Amino acid sequence: MNILSGLLKGSKPARAARVEPVVASAPVTSGTREPNGDLFNIGYGSGQSRVRSLPRVTGTIAQRHATVFACANNIAGDHSKVPLKMFQRDGEGGETRVREHPAAYLMNVEASPGVSARVLRFALVYAFCIRGRAHGYSPRDGGGELELIEAINPDHVSMFKAGRSRVFDFEDGAGVRRRVPARSMVNLRYMPEDGWTGRSPTEVAGESFGLALAGQEAAARTASGATMRAVIKMEDSFEDDEAYRRNGRRIRNALTDPENEGFPIIGGNDSIDSLDLSAADQELLSSRKFDREQIAAVYRMPPSKLQMLEYGVKANGEQQAIDYLTDCLMHWSSLIEAEYAMGLLTESERRSGLFFRHDFGALLQATTKEKYDALTKAVGGPIMTANTAQRIANLPVTDGADDNRLNPAANMTRDPSKEE
């Protein structure tokens, strides 16, 4: 045993010297000589301006501004009040309406027990416009069919990375804590830099929205009288501090008492100097018009939709609706429809040509006269029969001999002997 132990001891290699890795000294991250500005931005995000006196801007705070709310309300309301139709491309340029699909029912009738589809779609699009992201939980049964779709508060959703996949952790409407993959979640995201994490337009343009919120807060303080409206001079001859404060409260109550009708009763040695609204404050209040224009530009909202008619109206109502559709709604709907398809349709369904489309034709409804004039011109030619026009006009369909037959063009003749 001793011999073996000696042999083993002699064959043991010499211990190598331990070498520590070279650690480079880190640069100065803060201090007075070389301060690092990024250190002070930790925890604030892009919604915080470098001017610390401006309010921090988030989606929840920004919606207190009436113009921000009006823009998001218009976009979400117009997306929810029109039908969301499902179509399938046939590979030859044609499209066929698909009605018997679970997603078509959930997105147009009842999204989840007790929640209509319009409420769900409004909630998703509104959060998408305000926060830059919206989440809808869409579980599937054992057969792969959609069961329900419910909106989840974006503040209560955490997203984790698993390679190129994403996992969402949240609490559903039943109070159950869940962690689901991306295929069980409708994830609307706006301006994502990494393809997944959406950004709120209010936080990206944080300083502009911060100025708008600061102007609104200044106007609210001025209107409510929270700012100094007057300076009160009191004689400094009181027995103690309590008497001084009691006299100050008496004068303040005299100023704010509505029964005084502008004539407060004060002491003989007291005086009140009024402070009128300064020119700078008046200019700040007038600049709020410019805030409305900037916010409308961020959301691509036409001024006419926000009742900003001080610049005049250069087009009729129909042209304004067309501009609103092409410039604003189409910008948002293209992103929303694509995310609906990714979250509610499987890969095989998307490859087969299924897709969603908002029917914005309901926003461009013609008058009764325009509708009947168009149908009258179309019927009697080679493109529309009388029965088709009756169905479009919601009129009873007649059974005449020529009511369901297309007429030839004006320069063509019909041979009755070759007709069935």
Short mmCIF file of C-alpha atoms in Angstrom, two decimals:
data_model
loop_
_atom_site.label_atom_id
_atom_site.label_comp_id
_atom_site.label_asym_id
_atom_site.label_seq_id
_atom_site.Cartn_x
_atom_site.Cartn_y
_atom_site.Cartn_z
CA MET A 1 0.00 0.00 0.00
CA ASN A 2 2.85 2.36 0.87
CA ILE A 3 4.64 1.47 -2.38
CA LEU A 4 1.54 2.21 -4.45
CA SER A 5 0.94 5.44 -2.62
CA GLY A 6 4.48 6.50 -3.30
CA LEU A 7 4.20 5.71 -7.00
CA LEU A 8 0.97 7.59 -7.26
CA LYS A 9 2.44 10.51 -5.36
CA GLY A 10 5.46 10.65 -7.58
CA SER A 11 3.40 10.60 -10.79
CA LYS A 12 1.26 13.56 -9.78
CA PRO A 13 1.99 16.52 -12.07
CA ALA A 14 3.09 19.81 -10.67
CA ARG A 15 0.34 22.31 -9.95
CA ALA A 16 0.08 25.04 -12.54
CA ALA A 17 0.23 28.58 -11.37
CA ARG A 18 -3.15 30.26 -11.16
CA VAL A 19 -3.52 33.12 -13.58
CA GLU A 20 -6.28 35.65 -13.02
CA PRO A 21 -7.91 37.22 -16.07
CA VAL A 22 -6.96 40.77 -16.82
CA VAL A 23 -9.77 43.10 -15.84
CA ALA A 24 -9.73 46.47 -17.50
CA SER A 25 -10.62 49.40 -15.34
CA ALA A 26 -14.11 50.66 -16.05
CA PRO A 27 -14.50 54.25 -17.16
CA VAL A 28 -15.92 56.80 -14.82
CA THR A 29 -19.69 56.40 -14.91
CA SER A 30 -20.65 59.39 -12.86
CA GLY A 31 -19.20 62.30 -10.99
CA THR A 32 -18.63 65.99 -11.50
CA ARG A 33 -15.76 65.83 -14.00
CA GLU A 34 -17.18 63.27 -16.45
CA PRO A 35 -20.83 62.66 -15.60
CA ASN A 36 -22.69 59.94 -17.45
CA GLY A 37 -26.13 61.15 -18.41
CA ASP A 38 -27.44 57.63 -19.02
CA LEU A 39 -27.06 56.86 -15.33
CA PHE A 40 -29.74 59.40 -14.50
CA ASN A 41 -32.15 58.02 -17.10
CA ILE A 42 -32.39 54.61 -15.44
CA GLY A 43 -36.00 53.71 -14.73
CA TYR A 44 -37.54 56.59 -16.64
CA GLY A 45 -37.67 55.26 -20.19
CA SER A 46 -38.07 57.33 -23.32
CA GLY A 47 -41.05 59.21 -21.91
CA GLN A 48 -38.90 61.29 -19.56
CA SER A 49 -37.44 64.50 -20.92
CA ARG A 50 -34.00 65.76 -20.02
CA VAL A 51 -35.80 68.82 -18.68
CA ARG A 52 -36.74 67.47 -15.27
CA SER A 53 -39.52 69.99 -14.72
CA LEU A 54 -41.58 68.53 -17.57
CA PRO A 55 -43.99 65.79 -16.53
CA ARG A 56 -43.07 62.23 -17.37
CA VAL A 57 -45.15 60.96 -20.30
CA THR A 58 -46.70 57.50 -20.43
CA GLY A 59 -49.73 56.19 -22.22
CA THR A 60 -51.82 56.32 -19.06
CA ILE A 61 -50.83 59.91 -18.32
CA ALA A 62 -51.04 61.15 -21.92
CA GLN A 63 -54.66 60.08 -22.35
CA ARG A 64 -55.66 62.76 -19.87
CA HIS A 65 -55.10 65.22 -22.70
CA ALA A 66 -58.35 65.61 -24.62
CA THR A 67 -56.65 65.56 -28.04
CA VAL A 68 -54.80 62.31 -27.29
CA PHE A 69 -58.00 60.70 -26.07
CA ALA A 70 -59.93 61.96 -29.11
CA CYS A 71 -57.37 60.53 -31.53
CA ALA A 72 -57.28 57.11 -29.85
CA ASN A 73 -61.05 57.11 -29.38
CA ASN A 74 -61.67 57.87 -33.06
CA ILE A 75 -59.26 55.22 -34.30
CA ALA A 76 -60.48 52.53 -31.90
CA GLY A 77 -64.14 53.42 -32.36
CA ASP A 78 -64.02 53.35 -36.16
CA HIS A 79 -62.18 50.02 -36.14
CA SER A 80 -64.70 48.46 -33.77
CA LYS A 81 -67.90 49.70 -35.42
CA VAL A 82 -67.16 48.24 -38.87
CA PRO A 83 -67.30 44.49 -39.58
CA LEU A 84 -64.03 42.55 -39.50
CA LYS A 85 -64.45 40.14 -42.39
CA MET A 86 -62.44 37.05 -43.21
CA PHE A 87 -61.52 36.24 -46.80
CA GLN A 88 -59.59 33.56 -48.62
CA ARG A 89 -57.54 34.11 -51.77
CA ASP A 90 -58.07 31.55 -54.51
CA GLY A 91 -54.66 31.96 -56.14
CA GLU A 92 -56.07 33.62 -59.27
CA GLY A 93 -56.60 37.12 -57.88
CA GLY A 94 -60.07 36.39 -56.52
CA GLU A 95 -61.30 36.49 -52.92
CA THR A 96 -64.05 34.50 -51.23
CA ARG A 97 -65.81 35.51 -48.02
CA VAL A 98 -65.33 32.95 -45.21
CA ARG A 99 -68.13 32.95 -42.66
CA GLU A 100 -67.96 29.55 -40.92
CA HIS A 101 -64.78 30.06 -38.92
CA PRO A 102 -64.41 30.40 -35.13
CA ALA A 103 -62.32 33.55 -35.45
CA ALA A 104 -64.97 35.23 -37.62
CA TYR A 105 -67.60 34.63 -34.92
CA LEU A 106 -65.35 35.64 -32.02
CA MET A 107 -64.28 38.88 -33.68
CA ASN A 108 -67.76 39.95 -34.81
CA VAL A 109 -70.31 38.55 -32.32
CA GLU A 110 -69.11 37.31 -28.91
CA ALA A 111 -65.42 37.36 -28.06
CA SER A 112 -65.71 35.72 -24.63
CA PRO A 113 -68.56 34.88 -22.24
CA GLY A 114 -70.44 38.12 -21.62
CA VAL A 115 -68.12 40.30 -23.74
CA SER A 116 -69.13 41.41 -27.22
CA ALA A 117 -66.62 41.43 -30.04
CA ARG A 118 -66.92 45.17 -30.51
CA VAL A 119 -65.91 45.79 -26.89
CA LEU A 120 -62.90 43.52 -27.30
CA ARG A 121 -61.76 45.13 -30.53
CA PHE A 122 -62.19 48.63 -29.11
CA ALA A 123 -60.11 47.71 -26.05
CA LEU A 124 -57.32 46.19 -28.16
CA VAL A 125 -57.07 49.07 -30.62
CA TYR A 126 -57.34 51.73 -27.91
CA ALA A 127 -54.49 50.21 -25.91
CA PHE A 128 -52.56 49.79 -29.17
CA CYS A 129 -52.85 53.53 -29.92
CA ILE A 130 -52.19 54.75 -26.38
CA ARG A 131 -49.54 52.31 -25.16
CA GLY A 132 -48.13 51.01 -28.42
CA ARG A 133 -49.00 47.43 -27.48
CA ALA A 134 -52.11 45.38 -26.78
CA HIS A 135 -52.62 41.77 -25.81
CA GLY A 136 -55.53 39.40 -26.35
CA TYR A 137 -55.49 35.92 -24.83
CA SER A 138 -56.73 33.40 -27.43
CA PRO A 139 -56.56 29.80 -26.12
CA ARG A 140 -57.41 26.76 -28.23
CA ASP A 141 -59.10 23.48 -27.32
CA GLY A 142 -57.73 19.99 -27.88
CA GLY A 143 -58.75 20.09 -31.53
CA GLY A 144 -56.92 23.34 -32.18
CA GLU A 145 -60.09 25.49 -32.42
CA LEU A 146 -60.27 28.91 -30.82
CA GLU A 147 -62.29 28.99 -27.60
CA LEU A 148 -62.36 32.70 -26.74
CA ILE A 149 -60.49 35.98 -27.06
CA GLU A 150 -60.16 38.32 -24.10
CA ALA A 151 -58.25 41.57 -23.70
CA ILE A 152 -55.46 41.65 -21.10
CA ASN A 153 -54.25 44.84 -19.44
CA PRO A 154 -50.83 45.55 -21.02
CA ASP A 155 -49.45 46.61 -17.63
CA HIS A 156 -50.09 43.10 -16.29
CA VAL A 157 -48.33 41.22 -19.10
CA SER A 158 -44.67 40.20 -18.96
CA MET A 159 -42.87 38.93 -22.04
CA PHE A 160 -39.91 36.55 -21.87
CA LYS A 161 -37.53 35.42 -24.58
CA ALA A 162 -36.86 31.77 -25.38
CA GLY A 163 -34.55 31.92 -28.36
CA ARG A 164 -36.56 33.39 -31.20
CA SER A 165 -39.82 32.50 -29.44
CA ARG A 166 -41.63 34.62 -26.91
CA VAL A 167 -43.56 33.58 -23.80
CA PHE A 168 -46.20 35.76 -22.14
CA ASP A 169 -46.91 35.71 -18.41
CA PHE A 170 -50.18 37.27 -17.24
CA GLU A 171 -53.39 36.79 -15.27
CA ASP A 172 -56.47 35.97 -17.35
CA GLY A 173 -60.04 37.11 -16.80
CA ALA A 174 -60.74 34.14 -14.53
CA GLY A 175 -57.92 35.15 -12.16
CA VAL A 176 -55.66 32.28 -13.23
CA ARG A 177 -51.97 33.01 -13.62
CA ARG A 178 -50.82 31.71 -17.00
CA ARG A 179 -47.66 31.48 -19.06
CA VAL A 180 -48.47 30.86 -22.73
CA PRO A 181 -46.54 30.88 -26.02
CA ALA A 182 -47.01 33.49 -28.73
CA ARG A 183 -49.47 31.29 -30.67
CA SER A 184 -52.00 31.74 -27.82
CA MET A 185 -51.72 35.52 -27.68
CA VAL A 186 -52.77 38.32 -30.02
CA ASN A 187 -49.84 40.71 -29.68
CA LEU A 188 -50.39 44.12 -31.26
CA ARG A 189 -47.18 46.17 -31.27
CA TYR A 190 -46.44 49.59 -32.72
CA MET A 191 -42.98 50.72 -33.85
CA PRO A 192 -41.07 47.80 -32.30
CA GLU A 193 -37.31 48.14 -32.63
CA ASP A 194 -36.72 44.44 -31.98
CA GLY A 195 -39.84 43.19 -33.77
CA TRP A 196 -41.61 42.34 -30.51
CA THR A 197 -41.55 45.15 -27.95
CA GLY A 198 -43.98 47.87 -29.01
CA ARG A 199 -43.45 51.55 -28.22
CA SER A 200 -46.07 54.11 -27.40
CA PRO A 201 -46.11 57.13 -29.77
CA THR A 202 -46.68 59.33 -26.73
CA GLU A 203 -43.42 58.14 -25.16
CA VAL A 204 -41.39 58.36 -28.37
CA ALA A 205 -42.43 62.01 -28.79
CA GLY A 206 -42.21 62.46 -25.04
CA GLU A 207 -41.04 66.08 -24.96
CA SER A 208 -43.79 67.30 -27.29
CA PHE A 209 -46.42 65.48 -25.27
CA GLY A 210 -44.76 66.68 -22.07
CA LEU A 211 -45.12 70.28 -23.24
CA ALA A 212 -48.77 69.65 -24.05
CA LEU A 213 -49.40 68.13 -20.62
CA ALA A 214 -47.48 70.93 -18.88
CA GLY A 215 -49.55 73.54 -20.71
CA GLN A 216 -52.75 71.75 -19.77
CA GLU A 217 -51.71 71.54 -16.13
CA ALA A 218 -50.79 75.25 -16.13
CA ALA A 219 -54.16 76.10 -17.64
CA ALA A 220 -55.92 73.93 -15.05
CA ARG A 221 -54.08 75.61 -12.18
CA THR A 222 -54.87 79.05 -13.58
CA ALA A 223 -58.54 78.23 -14.08
CA SER A 224 -58.90 76.68 -10.63
CA GLY A 225 -57.10 79.52 -8.90
CA ALA A 226 -54.37 77.28 -7.50
CA THR A 227 -51.73 79.81 -8.59
CA MET A 228 -51.19 83.05 -6.69
CA ARG A 229 -53.97 85.46 -7.56
CA ALA A 230 -53.11 88.00 -4.89
CA VAL A 231 -50.56 88.98 -2.24
CA ILE A 232 -51.88 89.61 1.29
CA LYS A 233 -50.02 91.96 3.61
CA MET A 234 -50.73 91.53 7.31
CA GLU A 235 -49.42 93.54 10.22
CA ASP A 236 -46.73 91.60 12.05
CA SER A 237 -48.00 92.20 15.56
CA PHE A 238 -49.53 89.01 16.88
CA GLU A 239 -49.26 87.34 20.24
CA ASP A 240 -48.09 84.01 18.85
CA ASP A 241 -47.89 81.97 15.64
CA GLU A 242 -51.35 80.54 16.16
CA ALA A 243 -52.89 84.01 16.07
CA TYR A 244 -50.91 84.81 12.91
CA ARG A 245 -52.13 81.67 11.15
CA ARG A 246 -55.70 82.25 12.38
CA ASN A 247 -55.73 85.74 10.88
CA GLY A 248 -54.32 84.39 7.60
CA ARG A 249 -57.06 81.77 7.39
CA ARG A 250 -59.65 84.45 8.08
CA ILE A 251 -58.45 86.58 5.17
CA ARG A 252 -58.17 83.58 2.87
CA ASN A 253 -61.71 82.49 3.68
CA ALA A 254 -62.90 86.01 3.05
CA LEU A 255 -61.34 85.89 -0.43
CA THR A 256 -62.76 82.49 -1.34
CA ASP A 257 -66.22 82.92 0.19
CA PRO A 258 -68.69 83.21 -2.73
CA GLU A 259 -71.14 85.19 -0.58
CA ASN A 260 -68.71 88.12 -0.33
CA GLU A 261 -69.33 88.87 -4.02
CA GLY A 262 -65.80 90.22 -4.50
CA PHE A 263 -65.76 92.44 -1.38
CA PRO A 264 -63.78 90.64 1.35
CA ILE A 265 -63.84 91.98 4.91
CA ILE A 266 -60.29 92.38 6.27
CA GLY A 267 -58.57 94.19 9.11
CA GLY A 268 -57.62 97.83 9.13
CA ASN A 269 -53.88 97.13 8.78
CA ASP A 270 -54.29 94.38 6.17
CA SER A 271 -54.00 94.91 2.41
CA ILE A 272 -54.46 92.75 -0.73
CA ASP A 273 -52.51 93.30 -3.95
CA SER A 274 -54.06 91.52 -6.95
CA LEU A 275 -51.86 89.54 -9.36
CA ASP A 276 -53.26 89.41 -12.89
CA LEU A 277 -52.38 86.72 -15.45
CA SER A 278 -48.99 87.55 -16.95
CA ALA A 279 -48.29 87.84 -20.67
CA ALA A 280 -46.13 84.71 -20.51
CA ASP A 281 -48.99 82.72 -19.02
CA GLN A 282 -51.38 83.99 -21.66
CA GLU A 283 -48.94 82.98 -24.41
CA LEU A 284 -48.58 79.54 -22.83
CA LEU A 285 -52.35 79.05 -22.92
CA SER A 286 -52.58 80.16 -26.54
CA SER A 287 -49.82 77.74 -27.53
CA ARG A 288 -52.08 74.81 -26.66
CA LYS A 289 -53.55 75.11 -30.17
CA PHE A 290 -50.16 74.14 -31.52
CA ASP A 291 -50.13 71.16 -29.14
CA ARG A 292 -53.32 69.90 -30.79
CA GLU A 293 -51.72 70.09 -34.22
CA GLN A 294 -48.66 68.15 -33.11
CA ILE A 295 -50.70 65.42 -31.44
CA ALA A 296 -52.96 65.09 -34.49
CA ALA A 297 -49.86 64.77 -36.70
CA VAL A 298 -48.48 61.96 -34.50
CA TYR A 299 -51.69 59.96 -34.91
CA ARG A 300 -52.14 60.97 -38.58
CA MET A 301 -55.55 62.35 -37.63
CA PRO A 302 -57.16 64.93 -39.96
CA PRO A 303 -57.99 68.19 -38.17
CA SER A 304 -61.62 67.94 -39.26
CA LYS A 305 -62.06 64.76 -37.16
CA LEU A 306 -60.95 66.71 -34.08
CA GLN A 307 -63.29 69.63 -34.81
CA MET A 308 -60.31 71.86 -35.64
CA LEU A 309 -62.15 73.93 -38.23
CA GLU A 310 -60.38 77.26 -37.70
CA TYR A 311 -58.38 76.71 -40.89
CA GLY A 312 -61.48 76.25 -43.01
CA VAL A 313 -62.82 73.21 -44.82
CA LYS A 314 -61.54 72.80 -48.38
CA ALA A 315 -63.51 69.67 -49.27
CA ASN A 316 -66.93 68.21 -48.79
CA GLY A 317 -67.79 65.62 -46.17
CA GLU A 318 -67.29 62.68 -48.50
CA GLN A 319 -63.79 63.78 -49.49
CA GLN A 320 -62.90 64.33 -45.83
CA ALA A 321 -64.02 60.77 -45.05
CA ILE A 322 -61.89 59.44 -47.92
CA ASP A 323 -58.83 61.35 -46.70
CA TYR A 324 -59.41 60.10 -43.16
CA LEU A 325 -59.67 56.53 -44.44
CA THR A 326 -56.57 56.60 -46.64
CA ASP A 327 -54.30 58.75 -44.46
CA CYS A 328 -55.20 57.56 -40.96
CA LEU A 329 -57.30 54.40 -40.73
CA MET A 330 -55.43 52.45 -43.40
CA HIS A 331 -52.15 53.15 -41.63
CA TRP A 332 -53.41 51.59 -38.39
CA SER A 333 -55.61 48.87 -39.90
CA SER A 334 -52.81 47.33 -41.96
CA LEU A 335 -50.83 46.66 -38.78
CA ILE A 336 -53.88 45.50 -36.82
CA GLU A 337 -55.12 43.08 -39.49
CA ALA A 338 -51.67 41.53 -39.85
CA GLU A 339 -51.41 40.92 -36.10
CA TYR A 340 -54.93 39.48 -35.99
CA ALA A 341 -53.91 36.99 -38.66
CA MET A 342 -50.73 36.04 -36.76
CA GLY A 343 -52.54 35.52 -33.45
CA LEU A 344 -55.86 34.00 -34.55
CA LEU A 345 -54.95 31.94 -37.62
CA THR A 346 -52.65 28.97 -37.77
CA GLU A 347 -49.74 28.78 -40.18
CA SER A 348 -51.59 26.36 -42.44
CA GLU A 349 -54.61 28.68 -42.54
CA ARG A 350 -52.45 31.65 -43.45
CA ARG A 351 -50.71 29.62 -46.16
CA SER A 352 -54.11 28.66 -47.56
CA GLY A 353 -54.90 32.33 -48.13
CA LEU A 354 -57.05 33.28 -45.13
CA PHE A 355 -56.79 36.89 -43.96
CA PHE A 356 -58.77 39.61 -42.16
CA ARG A 357 -59.99 42.92 -43.55
CA HIS A 358 -61.99 45.75 -42.01
CA ASP A 359 -65.01 46.68 -44.10
CA PHE A 360 -64.58 50.45 -44.07
CA GLY A 361 -67.27 50.78 -46.70
CA ALA A 362 -69.69 51.36 -43.84
CA LEU A 363 -67.92 54.67 -43.17
CA LEU A 364 -68.51 55.83 -46.75
CA GLN A 365 -72.24 55.14 -46.99
CA ALA A 366 -73.91 57.12 -49.75
CA THR A 367 -77.15 59.03 -49.40
CA THR A 368 -80.42 57.46 -50.53
CA LYS A 369 -80.43 59.50 -53.72
CA GLU A 370 -76.81 58.65 -54.59
CA LYS A 371 -77.43 54.97 -53.89
CA TYR A 372 -80.53 54.72 -56.09
CA ASP A 373 -78.91 56.75 -58.89
CA ALA A 374 -75.94 54.37 -58.96
CA LEU A 375 -78.18 51.27 -58.98
CA THR A 376 -80.35 52.71 -61.73
CA LYS A 377 -77.31 53.26 -63.95
CA ALA A 378 -75.89 49.79 -63.23
CA VAL A 379 -79.15 47.86 -63.86
CA GLY A 380 -80.05 47.32 -67.49
CA GLY A 381 -76.49 46.78 -68.63
CA PRO A 382 -73.94 43.95 -68.70
CA ILE A 383 -72.82 44.20 -65.04
CA MET A 384 -75.91 44.04 -62.78
CA THR A 385 -79.37 42.51 -62.89
CA ALA A 386 -82.51 43.92 -61.34
CA ASN A 387 -82.56 41.18 -58.71
CA THR A 388 -79.00 42.02 -57.65
CA ALA A 389 -79.93 45.69 -57.24
CA GLN A 390 -82.98 44.72 -55.19
CA ARG A 391 -80.82 42.68 -52.81
CA ILE A 392 -78.38 45.58 -52.40
CA ALA A 393 -81.26 47.98 -51.66
CA ASN A 394 -82.90 45.45 -49.26
CA LEU A 395 -86.04 45.33 -51.41
CA PRO A 396 -88.23 42.30 -52.21
CA VAL A 397 -86.81 40.25 -55.08
CA THR A 398 -89.22 39.92 -57.99
CA ASP A 399 -89.60 36.91 -60.32
CA GLY A 400 -89.92 38.63 -63.68
CA ALA A 401 -88.60 37.07 -66.87
CA ASP A 402 -85.89 39.67 -67.30
CA ASP A 403 -85.22 40.47 -63.64
CA ASN A 404 -82.35 37.99 -63.28
CA ARG A 405 -80.79 38.34 -66.73
CA LEU A 406 -77.95 40.58 -67.81
CA ASN A 407 -78.64 42.77 -70.81
CA PRO A 408 -76.02 43.09 -73.54
CA ALA A 409 -74.05 46.23 -74.17
CA ALA A 410 -75.62 49.01 -76.21
CA ASN A 411 -73.67 48.12 -79.34
CA MET A 412 -74.56 44.42 -79.16
CA THR A 413 -77.72 42.56 -80.19
CA ARG A 414 -79.30 39.45 -78.76
CA ASP A 415 -80.44 36.46 -80.80
CA PRO A 416 -83.56 35.14 -79.06
CA SER A 417 -83.31 31.78 -80.92
CA LYS A 418 -80.02 30.94 -79.18
CA GLU A 419 -81.27 31.75 -75.69
CA GLU A 420 -82.49 29.05 -73.33
#
